[in-house]
mmCIF file of C-alpha atoms and ligand atoms in Angstrom:
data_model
loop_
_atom_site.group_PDB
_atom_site.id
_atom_site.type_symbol
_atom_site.label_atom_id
_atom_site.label_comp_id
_atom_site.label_asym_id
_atom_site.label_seq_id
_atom_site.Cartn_x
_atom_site.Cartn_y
_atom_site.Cartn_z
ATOM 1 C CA UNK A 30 47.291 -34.704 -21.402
ATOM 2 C CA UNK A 31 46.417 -37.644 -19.134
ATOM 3 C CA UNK A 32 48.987 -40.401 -20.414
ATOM 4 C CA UNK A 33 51.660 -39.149 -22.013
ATOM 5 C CA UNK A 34 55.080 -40.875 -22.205
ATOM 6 C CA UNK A 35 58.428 -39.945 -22.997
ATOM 7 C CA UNK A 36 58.224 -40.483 -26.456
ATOM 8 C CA UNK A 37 55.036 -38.837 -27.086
ATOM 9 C CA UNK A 38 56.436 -35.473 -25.349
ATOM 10 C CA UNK A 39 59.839 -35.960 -27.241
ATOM 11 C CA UNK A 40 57.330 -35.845 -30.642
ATOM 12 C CA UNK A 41 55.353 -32.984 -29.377
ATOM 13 C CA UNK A 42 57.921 -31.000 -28.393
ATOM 14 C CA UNK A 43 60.157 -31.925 -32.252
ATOM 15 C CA UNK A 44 56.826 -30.828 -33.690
ATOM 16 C CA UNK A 45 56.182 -27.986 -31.611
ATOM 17 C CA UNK A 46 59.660 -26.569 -32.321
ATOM 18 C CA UNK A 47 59.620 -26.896 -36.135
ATOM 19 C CA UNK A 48 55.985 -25.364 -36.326
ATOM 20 C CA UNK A 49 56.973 -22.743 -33.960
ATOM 21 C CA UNK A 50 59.914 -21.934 -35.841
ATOM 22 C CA UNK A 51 58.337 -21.984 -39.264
ATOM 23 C CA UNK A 52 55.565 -19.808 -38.313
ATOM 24 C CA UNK A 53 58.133 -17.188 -36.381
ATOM 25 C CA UNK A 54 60.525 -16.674 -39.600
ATOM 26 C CA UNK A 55 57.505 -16.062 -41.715
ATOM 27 C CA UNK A 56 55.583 -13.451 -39.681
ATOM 28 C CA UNK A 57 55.767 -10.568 -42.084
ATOM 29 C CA UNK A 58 54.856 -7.705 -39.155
ATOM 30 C CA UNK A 59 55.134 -7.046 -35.589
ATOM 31 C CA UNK A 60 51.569 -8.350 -34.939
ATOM 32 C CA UNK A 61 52.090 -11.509 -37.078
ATOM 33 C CA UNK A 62 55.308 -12.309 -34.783
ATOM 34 C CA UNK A 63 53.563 -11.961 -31.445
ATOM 35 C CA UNK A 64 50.455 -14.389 -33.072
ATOM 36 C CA UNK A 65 52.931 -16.530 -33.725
ATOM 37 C CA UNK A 66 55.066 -16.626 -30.467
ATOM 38 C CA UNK A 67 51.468 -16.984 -28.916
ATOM 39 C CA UNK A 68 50.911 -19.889 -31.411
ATOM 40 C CA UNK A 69 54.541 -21.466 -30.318
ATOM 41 C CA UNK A 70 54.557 -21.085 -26.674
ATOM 42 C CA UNK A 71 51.423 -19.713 -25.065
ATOM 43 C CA UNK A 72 49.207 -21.483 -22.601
ATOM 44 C CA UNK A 73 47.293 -23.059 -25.385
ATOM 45 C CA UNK A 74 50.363 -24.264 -27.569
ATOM 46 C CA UNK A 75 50.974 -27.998 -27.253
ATOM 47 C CA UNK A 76 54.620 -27.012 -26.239
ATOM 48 C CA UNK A 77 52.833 -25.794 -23.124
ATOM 49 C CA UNK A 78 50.778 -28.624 -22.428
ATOM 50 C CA UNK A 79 53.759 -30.884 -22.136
ATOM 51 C CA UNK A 80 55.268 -28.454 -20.144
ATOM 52 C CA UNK A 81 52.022 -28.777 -17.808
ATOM 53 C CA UNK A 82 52.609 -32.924 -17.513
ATOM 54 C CA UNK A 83 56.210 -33.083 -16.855
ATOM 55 C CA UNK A 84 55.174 -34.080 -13.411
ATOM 56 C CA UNK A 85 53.445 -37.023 -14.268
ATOM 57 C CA UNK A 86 56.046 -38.331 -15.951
ATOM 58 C CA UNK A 87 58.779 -40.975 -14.277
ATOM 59 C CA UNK A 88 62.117 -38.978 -12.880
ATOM 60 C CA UNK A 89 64.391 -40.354 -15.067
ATOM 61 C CA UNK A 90 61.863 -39.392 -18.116
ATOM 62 C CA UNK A 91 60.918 -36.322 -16.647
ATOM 63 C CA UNK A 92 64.462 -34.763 -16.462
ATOM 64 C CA UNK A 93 65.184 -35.753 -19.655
ATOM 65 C CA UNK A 94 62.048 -34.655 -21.451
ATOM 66 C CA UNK A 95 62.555 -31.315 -19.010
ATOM 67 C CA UNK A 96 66.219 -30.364 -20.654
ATOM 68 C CA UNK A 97 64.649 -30.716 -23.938
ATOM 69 C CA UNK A 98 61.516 -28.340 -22.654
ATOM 70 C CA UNK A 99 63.893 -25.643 -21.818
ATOM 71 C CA UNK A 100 66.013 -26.405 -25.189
ATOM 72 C CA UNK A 101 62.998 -25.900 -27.414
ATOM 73 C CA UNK A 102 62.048 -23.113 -25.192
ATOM 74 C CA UNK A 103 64.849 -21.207 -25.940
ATOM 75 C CA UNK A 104 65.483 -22.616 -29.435
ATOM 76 C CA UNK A 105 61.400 -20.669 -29.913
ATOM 77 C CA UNK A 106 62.288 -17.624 -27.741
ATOM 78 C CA UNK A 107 65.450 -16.825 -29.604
ATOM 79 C CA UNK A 108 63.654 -17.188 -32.708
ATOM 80 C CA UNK A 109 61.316 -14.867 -32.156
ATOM 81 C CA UNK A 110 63.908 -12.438 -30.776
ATOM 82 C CA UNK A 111 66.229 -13.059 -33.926
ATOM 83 C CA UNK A 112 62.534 -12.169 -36.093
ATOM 84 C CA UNK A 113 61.606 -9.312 -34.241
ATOM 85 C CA UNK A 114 65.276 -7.450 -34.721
ATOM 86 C CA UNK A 115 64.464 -7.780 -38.591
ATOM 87 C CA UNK A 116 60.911 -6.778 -38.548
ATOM 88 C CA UNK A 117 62.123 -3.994 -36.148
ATOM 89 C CA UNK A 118 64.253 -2.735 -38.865
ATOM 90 C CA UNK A 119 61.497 -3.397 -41.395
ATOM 91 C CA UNK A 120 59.751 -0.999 -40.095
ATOM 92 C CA UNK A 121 62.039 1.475 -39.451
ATOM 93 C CA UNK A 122 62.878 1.551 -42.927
ATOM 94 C CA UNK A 123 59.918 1.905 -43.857
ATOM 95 C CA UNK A 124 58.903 5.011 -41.572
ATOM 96 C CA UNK A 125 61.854 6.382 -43.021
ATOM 97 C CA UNK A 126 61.305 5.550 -46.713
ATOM 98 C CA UNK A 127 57.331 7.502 -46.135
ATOM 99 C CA UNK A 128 59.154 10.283 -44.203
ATOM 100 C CA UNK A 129 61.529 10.971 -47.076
ATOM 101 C CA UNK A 130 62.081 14.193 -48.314
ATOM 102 C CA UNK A 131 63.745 14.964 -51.729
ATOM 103 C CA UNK A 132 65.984 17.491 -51.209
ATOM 104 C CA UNK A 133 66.599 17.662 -54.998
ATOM 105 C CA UNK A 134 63.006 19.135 -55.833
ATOM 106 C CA UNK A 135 62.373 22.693 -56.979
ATOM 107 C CA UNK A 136 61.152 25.091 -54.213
ATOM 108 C CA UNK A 137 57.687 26.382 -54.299
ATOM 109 C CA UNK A 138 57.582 29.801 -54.600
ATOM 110 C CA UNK A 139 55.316 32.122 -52.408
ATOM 111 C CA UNK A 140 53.084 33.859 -54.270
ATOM 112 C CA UNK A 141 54.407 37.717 -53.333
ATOM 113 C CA UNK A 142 52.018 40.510 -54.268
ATOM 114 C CA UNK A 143 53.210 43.417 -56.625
ATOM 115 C CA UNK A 144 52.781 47.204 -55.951
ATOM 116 C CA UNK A 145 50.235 49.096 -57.933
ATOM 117 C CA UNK A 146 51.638 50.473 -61.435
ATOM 118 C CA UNK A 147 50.074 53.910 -59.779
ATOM 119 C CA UNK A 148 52.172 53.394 -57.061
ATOM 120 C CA UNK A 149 55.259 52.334 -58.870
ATOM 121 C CA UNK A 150 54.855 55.495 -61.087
ATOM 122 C CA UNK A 151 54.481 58.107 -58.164
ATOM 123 C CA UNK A 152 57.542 56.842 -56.128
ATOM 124 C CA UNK A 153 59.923 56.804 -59.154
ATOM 125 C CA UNK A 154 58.534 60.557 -59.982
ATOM 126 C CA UNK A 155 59.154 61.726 -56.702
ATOM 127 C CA UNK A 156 62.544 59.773 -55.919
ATOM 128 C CA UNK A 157 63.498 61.194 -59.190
ATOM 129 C CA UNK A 158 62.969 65.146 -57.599
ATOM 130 C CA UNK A 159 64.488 63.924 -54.277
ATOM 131 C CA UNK A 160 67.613 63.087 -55.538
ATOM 132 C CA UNK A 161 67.290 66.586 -57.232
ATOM 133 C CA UNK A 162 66.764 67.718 -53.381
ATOM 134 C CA UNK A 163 63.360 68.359 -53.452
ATOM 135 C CA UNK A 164 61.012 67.335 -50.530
ATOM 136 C CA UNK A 165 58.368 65.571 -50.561
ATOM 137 C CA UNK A 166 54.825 67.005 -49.077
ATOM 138 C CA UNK A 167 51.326 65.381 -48.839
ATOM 139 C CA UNK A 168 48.362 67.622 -48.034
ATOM 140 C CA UNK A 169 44.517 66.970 -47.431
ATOM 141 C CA UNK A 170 42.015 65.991 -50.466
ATOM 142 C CA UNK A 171 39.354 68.707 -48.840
ATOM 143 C CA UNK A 172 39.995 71.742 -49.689
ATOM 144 C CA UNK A 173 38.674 75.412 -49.355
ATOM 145 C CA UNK A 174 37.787 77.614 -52.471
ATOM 146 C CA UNK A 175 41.304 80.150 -51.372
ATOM 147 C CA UNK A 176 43.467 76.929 -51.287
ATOM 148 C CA UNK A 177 41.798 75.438 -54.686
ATOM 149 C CA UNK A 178 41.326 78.573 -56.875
ATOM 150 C CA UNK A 179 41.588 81.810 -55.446
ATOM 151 C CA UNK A 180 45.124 82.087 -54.033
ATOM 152 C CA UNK A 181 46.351 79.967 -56.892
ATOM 153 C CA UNK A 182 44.957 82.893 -59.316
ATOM 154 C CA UNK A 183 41.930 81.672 -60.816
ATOM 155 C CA UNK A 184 39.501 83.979 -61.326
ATOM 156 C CA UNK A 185 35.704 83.349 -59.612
ATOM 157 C CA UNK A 186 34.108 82.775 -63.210
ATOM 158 C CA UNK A 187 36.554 80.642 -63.956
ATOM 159 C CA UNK A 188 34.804 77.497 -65.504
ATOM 160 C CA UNK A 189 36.800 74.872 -63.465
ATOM 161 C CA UNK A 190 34.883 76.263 -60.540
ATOM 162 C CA UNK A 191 31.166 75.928 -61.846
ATOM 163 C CA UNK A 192 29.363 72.569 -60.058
ATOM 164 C CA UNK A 193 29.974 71.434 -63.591
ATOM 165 C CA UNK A 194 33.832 70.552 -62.556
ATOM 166 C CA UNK A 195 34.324 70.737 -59.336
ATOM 167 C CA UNK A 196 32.534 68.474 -56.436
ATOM 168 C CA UNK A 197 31.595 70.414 -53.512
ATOM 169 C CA UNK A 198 30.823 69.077 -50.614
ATOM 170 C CA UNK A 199 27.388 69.404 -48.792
ATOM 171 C CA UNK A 200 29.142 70.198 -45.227
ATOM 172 C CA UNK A 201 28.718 73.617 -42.736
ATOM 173 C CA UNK A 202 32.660 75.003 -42.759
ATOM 174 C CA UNK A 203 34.957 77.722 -43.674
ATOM 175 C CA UNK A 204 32.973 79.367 -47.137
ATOM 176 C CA UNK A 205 32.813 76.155 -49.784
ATOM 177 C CA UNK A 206 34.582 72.881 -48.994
ATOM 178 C CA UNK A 207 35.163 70.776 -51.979
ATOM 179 C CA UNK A 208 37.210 67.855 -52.951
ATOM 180 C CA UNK A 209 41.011 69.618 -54.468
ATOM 181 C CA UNK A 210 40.606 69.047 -58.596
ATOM 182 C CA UNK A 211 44.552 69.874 -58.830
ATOM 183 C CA UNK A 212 47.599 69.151 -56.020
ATOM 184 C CA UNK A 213 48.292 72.832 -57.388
ATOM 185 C CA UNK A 214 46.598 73.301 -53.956
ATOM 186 C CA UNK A 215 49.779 72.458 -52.289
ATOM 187 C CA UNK A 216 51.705 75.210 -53.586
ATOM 188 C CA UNK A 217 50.012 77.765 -51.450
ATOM 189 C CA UNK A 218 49.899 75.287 -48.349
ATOM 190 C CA UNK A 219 54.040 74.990 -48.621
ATOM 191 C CA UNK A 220 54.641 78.633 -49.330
ATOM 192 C CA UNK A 221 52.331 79.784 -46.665
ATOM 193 C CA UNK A 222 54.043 77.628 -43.913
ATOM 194 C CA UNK A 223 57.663 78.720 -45.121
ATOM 195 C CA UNK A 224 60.174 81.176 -46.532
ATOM 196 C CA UNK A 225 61.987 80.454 -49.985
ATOM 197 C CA UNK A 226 63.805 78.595 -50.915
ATOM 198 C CA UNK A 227 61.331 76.164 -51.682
ATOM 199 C CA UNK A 228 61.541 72.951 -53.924
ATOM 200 C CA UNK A 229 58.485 69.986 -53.329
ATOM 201 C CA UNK A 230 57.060 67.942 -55.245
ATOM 202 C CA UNK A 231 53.309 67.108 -53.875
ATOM 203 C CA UNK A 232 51.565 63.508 -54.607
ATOM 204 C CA UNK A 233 48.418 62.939 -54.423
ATOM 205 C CA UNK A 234 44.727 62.275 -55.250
ATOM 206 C CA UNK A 235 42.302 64.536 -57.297
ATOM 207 C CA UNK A 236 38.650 64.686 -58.187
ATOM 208 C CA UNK A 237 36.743 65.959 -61.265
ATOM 209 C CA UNK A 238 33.221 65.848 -62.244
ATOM 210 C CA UNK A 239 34.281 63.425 -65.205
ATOM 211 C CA UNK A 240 32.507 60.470 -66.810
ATOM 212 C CA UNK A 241 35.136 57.248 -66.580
ATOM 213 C CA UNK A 242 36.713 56.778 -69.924
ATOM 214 C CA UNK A 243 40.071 55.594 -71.549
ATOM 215 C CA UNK A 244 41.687 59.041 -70.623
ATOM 216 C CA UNK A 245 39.626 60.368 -68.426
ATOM 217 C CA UNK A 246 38.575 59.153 -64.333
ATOM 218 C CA UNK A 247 36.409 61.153 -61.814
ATOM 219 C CA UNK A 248 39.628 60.546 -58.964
ATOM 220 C CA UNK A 249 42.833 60.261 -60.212
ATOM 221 C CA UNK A 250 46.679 60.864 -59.150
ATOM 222 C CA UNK A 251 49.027 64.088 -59.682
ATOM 223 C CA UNK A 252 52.602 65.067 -58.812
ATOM 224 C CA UNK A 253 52.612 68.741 -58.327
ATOM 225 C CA UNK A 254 56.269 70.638 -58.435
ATOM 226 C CA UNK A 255 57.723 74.049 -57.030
ATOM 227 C CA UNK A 256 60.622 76.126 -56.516
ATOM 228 C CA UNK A 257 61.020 79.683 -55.435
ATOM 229 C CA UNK A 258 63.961 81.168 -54.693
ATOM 230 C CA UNK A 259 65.911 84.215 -55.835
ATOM 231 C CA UNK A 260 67.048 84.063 -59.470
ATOM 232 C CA UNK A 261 65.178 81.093 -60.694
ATOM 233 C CA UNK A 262 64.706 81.193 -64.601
ATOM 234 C CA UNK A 263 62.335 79.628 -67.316
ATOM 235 C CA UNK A 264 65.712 77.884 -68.572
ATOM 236 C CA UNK A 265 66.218 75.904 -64.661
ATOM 237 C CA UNK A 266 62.640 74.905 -65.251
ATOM 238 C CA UNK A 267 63.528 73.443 -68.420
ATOM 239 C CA UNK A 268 66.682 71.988 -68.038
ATOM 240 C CA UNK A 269 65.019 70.594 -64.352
ATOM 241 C CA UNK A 270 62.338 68.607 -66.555
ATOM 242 C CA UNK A 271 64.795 67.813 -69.157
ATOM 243 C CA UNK A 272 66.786 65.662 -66.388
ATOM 244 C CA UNK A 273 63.275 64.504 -64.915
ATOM 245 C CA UNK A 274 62.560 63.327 -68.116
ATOM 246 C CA UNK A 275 65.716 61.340 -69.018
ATOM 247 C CA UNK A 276 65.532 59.604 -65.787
ATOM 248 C CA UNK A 277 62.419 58.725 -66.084
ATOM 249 C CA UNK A 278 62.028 57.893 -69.888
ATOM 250 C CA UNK A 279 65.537 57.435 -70.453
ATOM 251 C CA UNK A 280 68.944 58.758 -71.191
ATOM 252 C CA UNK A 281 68.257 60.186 -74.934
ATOM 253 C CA UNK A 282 64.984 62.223 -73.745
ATOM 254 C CA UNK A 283 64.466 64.964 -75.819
ATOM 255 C CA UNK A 284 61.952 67.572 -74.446
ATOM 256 C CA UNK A 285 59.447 70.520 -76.436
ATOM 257 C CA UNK A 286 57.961 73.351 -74.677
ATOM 258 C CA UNK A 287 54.699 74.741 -76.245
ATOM 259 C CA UNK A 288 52.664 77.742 -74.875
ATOM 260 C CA UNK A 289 49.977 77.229 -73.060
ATOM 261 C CA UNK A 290 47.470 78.941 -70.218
ATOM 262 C CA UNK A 291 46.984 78.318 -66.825
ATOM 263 C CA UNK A 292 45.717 81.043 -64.095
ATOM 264 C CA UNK A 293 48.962 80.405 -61.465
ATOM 265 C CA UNK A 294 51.663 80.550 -64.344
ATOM 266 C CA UNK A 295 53.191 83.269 -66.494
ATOM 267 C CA UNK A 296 54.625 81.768 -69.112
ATOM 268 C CA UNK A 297 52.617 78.947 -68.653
ATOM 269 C CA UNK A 298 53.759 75.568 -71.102
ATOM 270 C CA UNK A 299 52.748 72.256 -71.872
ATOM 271 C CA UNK A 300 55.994 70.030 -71.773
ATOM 272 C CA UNK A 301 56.066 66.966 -74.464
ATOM 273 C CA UNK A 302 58.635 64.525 -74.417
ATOM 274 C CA UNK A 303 60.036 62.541 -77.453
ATOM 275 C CA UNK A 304 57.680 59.687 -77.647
ATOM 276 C CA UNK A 305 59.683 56.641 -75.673
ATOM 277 C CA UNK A 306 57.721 53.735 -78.054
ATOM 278 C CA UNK A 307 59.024 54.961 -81.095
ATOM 279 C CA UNK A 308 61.991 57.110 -80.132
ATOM 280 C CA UNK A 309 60.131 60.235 -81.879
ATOM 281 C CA UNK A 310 59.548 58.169 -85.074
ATOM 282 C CA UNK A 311 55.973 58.201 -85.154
ATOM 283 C CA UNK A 312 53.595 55.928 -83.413
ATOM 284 C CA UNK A 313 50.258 55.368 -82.446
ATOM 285 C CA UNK A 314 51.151 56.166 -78.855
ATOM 286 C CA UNK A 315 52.159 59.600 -80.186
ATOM 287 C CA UNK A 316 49.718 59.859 -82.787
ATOM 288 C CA UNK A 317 52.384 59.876 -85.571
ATOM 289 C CA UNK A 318 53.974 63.312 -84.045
ATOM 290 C CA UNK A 319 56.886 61.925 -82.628
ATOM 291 C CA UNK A 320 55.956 63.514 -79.254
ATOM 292 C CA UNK A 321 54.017 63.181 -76.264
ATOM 293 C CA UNK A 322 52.497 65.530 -73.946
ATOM 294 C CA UNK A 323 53.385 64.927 -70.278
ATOM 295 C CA UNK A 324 52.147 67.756 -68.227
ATOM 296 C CA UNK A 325 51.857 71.408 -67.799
ATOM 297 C CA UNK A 326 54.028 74.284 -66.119
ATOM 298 C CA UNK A 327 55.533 77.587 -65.665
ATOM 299 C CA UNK A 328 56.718 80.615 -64.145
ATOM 300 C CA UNK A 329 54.795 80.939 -61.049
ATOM 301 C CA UNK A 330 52.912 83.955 -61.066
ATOM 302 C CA UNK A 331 53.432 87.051 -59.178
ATOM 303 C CA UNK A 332 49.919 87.317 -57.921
ATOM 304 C CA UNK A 333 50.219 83.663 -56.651
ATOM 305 C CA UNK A 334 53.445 84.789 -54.741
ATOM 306 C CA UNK A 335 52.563 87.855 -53.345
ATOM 307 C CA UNK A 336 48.773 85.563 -52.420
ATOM 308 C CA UNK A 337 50.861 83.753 -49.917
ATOM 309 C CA UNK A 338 52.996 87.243 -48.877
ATOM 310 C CA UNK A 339 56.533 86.687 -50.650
ATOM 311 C CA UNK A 340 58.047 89.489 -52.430
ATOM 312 C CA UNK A 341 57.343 89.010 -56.159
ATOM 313 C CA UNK A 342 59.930 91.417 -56.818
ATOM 314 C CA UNK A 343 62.785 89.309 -55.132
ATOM 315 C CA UNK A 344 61.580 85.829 -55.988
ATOM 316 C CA UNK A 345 60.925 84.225 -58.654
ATOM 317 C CA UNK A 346 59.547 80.333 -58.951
ATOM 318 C CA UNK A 347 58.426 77.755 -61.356
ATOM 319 C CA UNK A 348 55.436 74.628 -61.289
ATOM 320 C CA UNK A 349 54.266 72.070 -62.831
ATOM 321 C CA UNK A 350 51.846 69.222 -62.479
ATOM 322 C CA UNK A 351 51.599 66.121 -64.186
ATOM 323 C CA UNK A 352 49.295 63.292 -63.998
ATOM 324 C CA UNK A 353 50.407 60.155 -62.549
ATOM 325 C CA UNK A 354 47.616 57.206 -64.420
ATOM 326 C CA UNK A 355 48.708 59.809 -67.762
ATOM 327 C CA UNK A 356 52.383 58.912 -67.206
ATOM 328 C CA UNK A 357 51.525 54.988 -66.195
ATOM 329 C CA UNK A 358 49.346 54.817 -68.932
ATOM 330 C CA UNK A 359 52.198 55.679 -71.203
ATOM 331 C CA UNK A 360 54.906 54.000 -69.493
ATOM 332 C CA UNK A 361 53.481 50.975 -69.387
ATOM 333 C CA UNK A 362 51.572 50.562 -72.866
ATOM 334 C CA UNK A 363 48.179 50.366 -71.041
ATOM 335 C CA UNK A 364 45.623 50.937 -72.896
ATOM 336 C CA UNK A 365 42.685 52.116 -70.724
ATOM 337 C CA UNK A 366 42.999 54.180 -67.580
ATOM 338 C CA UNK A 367 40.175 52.290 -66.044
ATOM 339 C CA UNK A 368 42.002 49.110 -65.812
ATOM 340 C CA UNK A 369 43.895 50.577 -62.665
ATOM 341 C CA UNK A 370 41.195 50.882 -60.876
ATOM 342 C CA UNK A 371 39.624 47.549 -61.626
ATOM 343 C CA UNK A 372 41.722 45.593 -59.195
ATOM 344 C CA UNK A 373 42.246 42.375 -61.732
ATOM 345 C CA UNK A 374 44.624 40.464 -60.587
ATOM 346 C CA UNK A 375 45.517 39.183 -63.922
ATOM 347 C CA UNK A 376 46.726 42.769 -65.028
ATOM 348 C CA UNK A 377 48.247 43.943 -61.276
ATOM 349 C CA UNK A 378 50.585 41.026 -61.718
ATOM 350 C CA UNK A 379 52.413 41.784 -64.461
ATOM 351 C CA UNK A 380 54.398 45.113 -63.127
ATOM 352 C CA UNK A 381 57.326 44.507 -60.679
ATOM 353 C CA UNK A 382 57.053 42.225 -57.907
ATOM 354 C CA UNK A 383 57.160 43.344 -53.881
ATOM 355 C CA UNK A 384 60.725 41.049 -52.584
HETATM 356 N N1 DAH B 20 47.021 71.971 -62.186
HETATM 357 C C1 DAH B 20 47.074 71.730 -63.606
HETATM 358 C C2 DAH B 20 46.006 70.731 -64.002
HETATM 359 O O1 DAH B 20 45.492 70.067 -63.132
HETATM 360 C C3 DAH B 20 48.426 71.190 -63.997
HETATM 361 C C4 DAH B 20 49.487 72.259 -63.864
HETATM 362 C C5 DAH B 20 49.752 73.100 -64.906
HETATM 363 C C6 DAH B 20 50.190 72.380 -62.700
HETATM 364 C C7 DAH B 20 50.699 74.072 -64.833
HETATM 365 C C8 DAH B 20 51.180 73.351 -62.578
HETATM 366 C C9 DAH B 20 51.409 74.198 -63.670
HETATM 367 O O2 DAH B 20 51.903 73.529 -61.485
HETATM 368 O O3 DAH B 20 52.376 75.144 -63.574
HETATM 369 O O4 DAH B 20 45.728 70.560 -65.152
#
């Protein structure tokens, strides 16, 4: 700016200070601002350059023209400052606004897994007998032909013992290993590791040489049951599965007793209970009889005690054992046994949820 007078730096500076205002209130960001404060007052604004020729200017002109320098100076600076406060809060607002969280929305809930109705089914049996004070025992799935059959009565041509039934394992042990077909096996093991009294139920798993099919699976669950003491009756069995079934099926239970055979009991039953879908009305569940047939039991038999070396003329016991996908199946309106074992989400969801 070689010749510059007063007057020309007093227009400069007028013009520099309105333009330099107007483009600091209109920067609409942070970055805008500091382009414009660069615009207004940086080494390249024409508010510098006259800053630059002050000095060539005569004294009296160049105080003068100086005050007004530092007036527009600060007229620009506090501008900018005012601006910046604004956009400051601008932006805060809007951090805020994008960080909002609305405390009013519905949760999402975690999808929590459910037990298995096999599972749900065993625990309520046995928690049923434990509140009964019976104990709860778990014993191997291998088991030897004494264990199996032979202590528990059944006689070696017995059909449930042909290769036909029973899966025997291709192993070097103790005579014939084989995979337990009935938790009966756990009577002997609990009477032949302790005196009487004794009162256990026995979960567990048990295989069969079966072909999968609505009622019938090669490996399925039982609940085995015993008690041995002194005096024990045919009527405690009754009236113990009489209570098993009312907490189970439901206060107005009713329960029938039929005869039936098996090896390790004497009198040996098959328990039905008043069909819980149509409250002993008739039903396709019950196949119009009114009841349903739940498991099997009796008087445990002499031979079975005195097998494990109790006095069969001092005590006197009863079993049973029922199956556990039989009782789900029921419980539960299912209509195929299979579909516990399929693992389908869709179906394991709908009985109780885990927490
Ligand atoms: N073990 C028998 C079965 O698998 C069920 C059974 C019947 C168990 C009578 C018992 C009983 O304890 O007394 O079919």
């Amino acid at each position: 700016m070689a010749a510059m007078d007063a007057t020309d730096a007093a227009r400069i500076l007028e013009e520099s200070l309105e333009r330099g205002l107007a483009g600091i209130r209109s920067a609409g960001s942070l970055d805008e601002l500091e382009a414009a404060q660069v615009a207004a007052l940086g080494r390249k604004a024409p508010f510098s350059g006259v800053q630059r020729s002050l000095g060539s200017l005569p004294e009296e002109a160049r105080r003068e023209v100086g005050r007004r320098v530092n007036g527009v100076r600060e007229a620009l600076r506090s501008a900018v400052e005012e601006r910046r406060v604004v956009l400051q809060e601008a932006e805060g607002r809007r951090l805020l606004e994008s960080d909002r969280v609305d405390v009013t929305l519905r949760g999402r809930r975690p999808r929590a897994g459910s037990l298995h109705p096999l599972t749900l089914v065993e625990r309520q049996v046995c928690e049923i007998f434990v509140r009964m004070g019976y104990r709860v025992v778990t014993g191997d799935e291998v088991e030897t032909d004494w264990y199996n059959f032979t202590a528990l009565n059944i006689p070696p041509d017995h059909p449930a013992r042909t290769e036909k039934d029973t899966i025997y394992l291709d192993v070097p042990g103790p005579g014939d290993l084989l995979l337990r077909t009935e938790t009966s096996a756990m009577q002997i093991h609990t009477m032949e590791g302790q005196e009487p009294p004794v009162h256990i139920v026995a979960p567990g798993r048990v295989y069969r040489k079966e072909t999968p099919d609505p009622t019938h699976l090669p490996v399925f669950h039982q609940v085995e049951g015993l008690a041995v003491d002194e005096g024990i009756t045919f009527a405690d069995l009754k009236g113990t599965l009489l209570a098993f079934a009312k907490a189970m099926f439901g206060e107005d239970q009713r329960v029938r007793m039929t005869p039936d055979y098996f090896p390790f009991v004497e009198p040996g039953a098959q328990l039905a209970v008043s069909c819980f879908i149509c409250r002993g009305r008739g039903c396709r569940t019950c196949k119009g009889t009114g009841w349903i047939e739940l498991l099997g039991c009796g008087m445990v038999h002499p031979n079975v005690l005195e097998n494990v070396g109790y006095d069969a003329e001092r005590y006197t016991g009863f079993a049973f054992g029922m199956g556990v996908e039989r009782v789900a199946l029921l419980r539960y309106g299912v209509p195929d046994m299979r579909m516990f074992y399929e693992g389908d989400v869709r179906f394991l969801e709908q009985f109780e949820r885990v927490g």
